[in-house]
PDB file of C-alpha atoms in Angstrom:
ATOM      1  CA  UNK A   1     -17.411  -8.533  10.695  1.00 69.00           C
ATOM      2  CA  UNK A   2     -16.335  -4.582  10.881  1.00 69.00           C
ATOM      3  CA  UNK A   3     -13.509  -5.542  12.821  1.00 75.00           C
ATOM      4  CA  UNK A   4     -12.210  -8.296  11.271  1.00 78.00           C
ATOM      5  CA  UNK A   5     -12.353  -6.251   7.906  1.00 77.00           C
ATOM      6  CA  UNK A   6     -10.731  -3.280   9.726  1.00 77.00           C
ATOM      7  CA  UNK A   7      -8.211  -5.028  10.982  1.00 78.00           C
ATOM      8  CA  UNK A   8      -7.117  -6.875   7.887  1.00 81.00           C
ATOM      9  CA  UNK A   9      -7.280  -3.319   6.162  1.00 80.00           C
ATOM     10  CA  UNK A  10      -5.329  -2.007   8.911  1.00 79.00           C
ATOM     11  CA  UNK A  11      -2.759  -5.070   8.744  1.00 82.00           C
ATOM     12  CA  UNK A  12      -2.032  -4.273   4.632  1.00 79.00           C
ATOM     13  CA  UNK A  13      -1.877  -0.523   5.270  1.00 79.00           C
ATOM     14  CA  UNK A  14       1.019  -1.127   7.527  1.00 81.00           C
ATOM     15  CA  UNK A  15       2.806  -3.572   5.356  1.00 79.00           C
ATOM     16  CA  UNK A  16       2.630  -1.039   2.835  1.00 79.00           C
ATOM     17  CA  UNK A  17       3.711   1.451   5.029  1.00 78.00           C
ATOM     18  CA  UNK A  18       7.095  -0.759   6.148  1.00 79.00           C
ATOM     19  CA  UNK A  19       7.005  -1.423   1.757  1.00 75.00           C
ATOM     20  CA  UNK A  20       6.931   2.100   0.846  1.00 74.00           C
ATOM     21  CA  UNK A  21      10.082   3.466   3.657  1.00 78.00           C
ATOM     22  CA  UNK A  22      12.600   1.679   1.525  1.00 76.00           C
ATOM     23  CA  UNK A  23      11.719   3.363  -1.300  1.00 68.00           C
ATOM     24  CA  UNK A  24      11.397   6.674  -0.380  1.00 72.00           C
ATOM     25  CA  UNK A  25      15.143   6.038   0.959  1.00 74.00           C
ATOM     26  CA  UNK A  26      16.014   5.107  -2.214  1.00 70.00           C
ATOM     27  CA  UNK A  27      14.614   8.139  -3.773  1.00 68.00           C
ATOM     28  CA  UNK A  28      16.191  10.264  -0.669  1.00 71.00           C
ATOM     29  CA  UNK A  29      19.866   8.840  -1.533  1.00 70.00           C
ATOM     30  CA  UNK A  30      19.749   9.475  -5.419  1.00 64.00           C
ATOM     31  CA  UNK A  31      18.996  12.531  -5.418  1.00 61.00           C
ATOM     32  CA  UNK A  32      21.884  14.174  -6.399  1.00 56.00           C
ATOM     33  CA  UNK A  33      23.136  10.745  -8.958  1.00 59.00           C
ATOM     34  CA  UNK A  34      21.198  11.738 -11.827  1.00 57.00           C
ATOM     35  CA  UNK A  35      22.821  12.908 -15.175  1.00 54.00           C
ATOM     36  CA  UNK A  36      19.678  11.869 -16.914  1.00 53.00           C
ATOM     37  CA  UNK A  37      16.108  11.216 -17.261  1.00 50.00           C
ATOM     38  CA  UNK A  38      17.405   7.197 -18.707  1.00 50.00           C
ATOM     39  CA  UNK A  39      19.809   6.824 -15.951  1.00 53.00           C
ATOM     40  CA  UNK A  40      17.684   8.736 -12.869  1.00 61.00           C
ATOM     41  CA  UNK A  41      15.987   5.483 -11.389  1.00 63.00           C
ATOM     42  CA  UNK A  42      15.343   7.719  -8.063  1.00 63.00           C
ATOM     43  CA  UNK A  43      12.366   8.714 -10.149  1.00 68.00           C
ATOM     44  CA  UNK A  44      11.114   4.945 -10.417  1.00 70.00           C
ATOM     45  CA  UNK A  45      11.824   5.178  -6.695  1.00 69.00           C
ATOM     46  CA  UNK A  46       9.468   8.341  -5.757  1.00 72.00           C
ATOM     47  CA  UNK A  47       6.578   6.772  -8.231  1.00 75.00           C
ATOM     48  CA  UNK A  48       6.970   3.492  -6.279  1.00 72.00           C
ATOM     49  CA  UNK A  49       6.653   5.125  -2.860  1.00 73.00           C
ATOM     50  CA  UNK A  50       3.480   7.588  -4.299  1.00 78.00           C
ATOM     51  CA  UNK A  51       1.733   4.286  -5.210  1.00 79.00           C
ATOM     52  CA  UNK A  52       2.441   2.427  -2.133  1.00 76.00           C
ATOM     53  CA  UNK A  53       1.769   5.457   0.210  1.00 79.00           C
ATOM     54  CA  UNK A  54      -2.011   5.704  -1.657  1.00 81.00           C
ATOM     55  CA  UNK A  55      -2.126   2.146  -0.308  1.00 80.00           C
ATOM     56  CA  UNK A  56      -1.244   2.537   2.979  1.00 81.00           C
ATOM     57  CA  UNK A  57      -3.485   5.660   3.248  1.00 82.00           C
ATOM     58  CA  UNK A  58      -6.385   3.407   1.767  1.00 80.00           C
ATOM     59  CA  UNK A  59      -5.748   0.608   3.993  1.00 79.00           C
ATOM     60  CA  UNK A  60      -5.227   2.987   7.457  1.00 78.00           C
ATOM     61  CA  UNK A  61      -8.548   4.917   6.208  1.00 78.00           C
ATOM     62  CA  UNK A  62     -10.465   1.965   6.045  1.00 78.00           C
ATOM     63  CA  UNK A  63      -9.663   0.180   9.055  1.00 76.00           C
ATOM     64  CA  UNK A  64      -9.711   3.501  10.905  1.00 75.00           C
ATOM     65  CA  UNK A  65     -13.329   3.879   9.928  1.00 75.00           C
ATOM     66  CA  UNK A  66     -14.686   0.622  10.471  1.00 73.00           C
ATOM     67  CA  UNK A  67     -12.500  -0.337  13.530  1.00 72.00           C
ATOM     68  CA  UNK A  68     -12.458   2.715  15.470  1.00 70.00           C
ATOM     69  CA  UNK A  69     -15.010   5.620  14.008  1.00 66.00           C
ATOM     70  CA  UNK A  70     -17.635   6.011  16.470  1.00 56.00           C
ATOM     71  CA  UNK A  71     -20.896   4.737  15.107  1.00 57.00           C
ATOM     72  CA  UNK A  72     -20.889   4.944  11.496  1.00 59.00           C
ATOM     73  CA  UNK A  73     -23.633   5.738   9.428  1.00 62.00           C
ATOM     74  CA  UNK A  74     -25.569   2.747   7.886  1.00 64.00           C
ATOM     75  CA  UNK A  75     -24.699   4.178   4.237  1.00 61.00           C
ATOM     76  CA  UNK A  76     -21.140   4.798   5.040  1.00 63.00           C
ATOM     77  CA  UNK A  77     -20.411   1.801   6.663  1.00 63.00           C
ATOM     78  CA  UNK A  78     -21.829  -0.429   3.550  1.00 63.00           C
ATOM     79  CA  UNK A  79     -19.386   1.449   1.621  1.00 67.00           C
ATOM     80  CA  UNK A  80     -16.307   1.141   4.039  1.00 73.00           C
ATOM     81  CA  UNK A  81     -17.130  -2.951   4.235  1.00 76.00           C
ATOM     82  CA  UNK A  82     -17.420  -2.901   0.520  1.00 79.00           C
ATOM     83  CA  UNK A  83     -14.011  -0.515   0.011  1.00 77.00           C
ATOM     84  CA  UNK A  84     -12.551  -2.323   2.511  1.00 79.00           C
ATOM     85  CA  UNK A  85     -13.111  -6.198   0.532  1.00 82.00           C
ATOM     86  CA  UNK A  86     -11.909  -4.287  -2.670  1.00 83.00           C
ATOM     87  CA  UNK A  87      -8.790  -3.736  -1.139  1.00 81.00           C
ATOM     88  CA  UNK A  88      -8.558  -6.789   0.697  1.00 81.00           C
ATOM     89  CA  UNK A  89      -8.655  -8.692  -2.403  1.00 84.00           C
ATOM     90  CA  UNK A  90      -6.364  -6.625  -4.350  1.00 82.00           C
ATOM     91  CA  UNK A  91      -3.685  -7.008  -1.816  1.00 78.00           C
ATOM     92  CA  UNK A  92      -3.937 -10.692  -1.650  1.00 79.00           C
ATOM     93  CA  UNK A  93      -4.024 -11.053  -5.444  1.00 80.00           C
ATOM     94  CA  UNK A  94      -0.953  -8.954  -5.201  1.00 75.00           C
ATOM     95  CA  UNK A  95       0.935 -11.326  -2.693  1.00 71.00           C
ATOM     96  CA  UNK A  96      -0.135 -14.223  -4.366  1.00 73.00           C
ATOM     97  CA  UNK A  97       0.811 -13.271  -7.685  1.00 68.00           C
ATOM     98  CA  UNK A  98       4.318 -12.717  -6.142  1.00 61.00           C
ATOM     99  CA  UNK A  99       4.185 -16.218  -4.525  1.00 62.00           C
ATOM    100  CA  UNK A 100       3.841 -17.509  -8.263  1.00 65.00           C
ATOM    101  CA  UNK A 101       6.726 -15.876 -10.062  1.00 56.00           C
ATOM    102  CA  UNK A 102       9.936 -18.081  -9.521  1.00 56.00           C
ATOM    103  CA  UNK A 103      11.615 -14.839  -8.622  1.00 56.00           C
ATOM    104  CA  UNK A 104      10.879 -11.563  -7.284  1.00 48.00           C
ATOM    105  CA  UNK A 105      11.443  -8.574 -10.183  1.00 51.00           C
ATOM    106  CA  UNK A 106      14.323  -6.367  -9.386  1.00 55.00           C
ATOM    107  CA  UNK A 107      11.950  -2.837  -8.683  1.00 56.00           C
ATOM    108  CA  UNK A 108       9.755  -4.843  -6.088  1.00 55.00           C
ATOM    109  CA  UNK A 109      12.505  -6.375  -4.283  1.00 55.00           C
ATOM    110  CA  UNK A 110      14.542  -4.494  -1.261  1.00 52.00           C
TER     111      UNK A 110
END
């Protein structure tokens, strides 16, 4: 069961982690565009890829822990499987809810 948690958590970290490069490329390349604070959207960008890059460092955490952390403590462990189901769920409530709209909005698309 540790594994198959781990790995799932290790599986959304590094979707998140291939999510969150685009936008940190984004933010890289305008830079220098913005005149101001209504028209600076590299700003939306570097929130985007702050938010995302706490999720891939959740997801990596977790399946590091429970996947390959020597021997885990009985206490920590109940709270990595249980940290590691929150996130689990989140992420697929996430995908799913983007399955549902006809049309993906333009600041999560590529």
């Amino acid at each position: 069961m540790n594994k198959i948690l781990g790995m799932a958590s290790t599986f959304f970290g590094i979707v998140w982690l291939l999510k969150t490069i685009p936008w940190l490329l984004r933010f890289l390349n305008g830079i220098g565009e913005c005149s101001g604070l209504q028209e600076c959207d590299s700003l939306l960008y570097l929130f985007l890829a702050i938010i995302f890059s706490l999720f891939v460092y959740w997801g990596l955490k977790v399946g590091y822990e429970l996947v390959i952390a020597l021997q885990p403590k009985p206490l920590i462990l109940w709270a990595t499987r249980k940290w590691a189901l929150l996130y689990i769920i989140i992420n697929l409530i996430f995908f799913f809810y983007l399955l549902s709209i006809p049309r993906v909005p333009y600041f999560l698309s590529n």
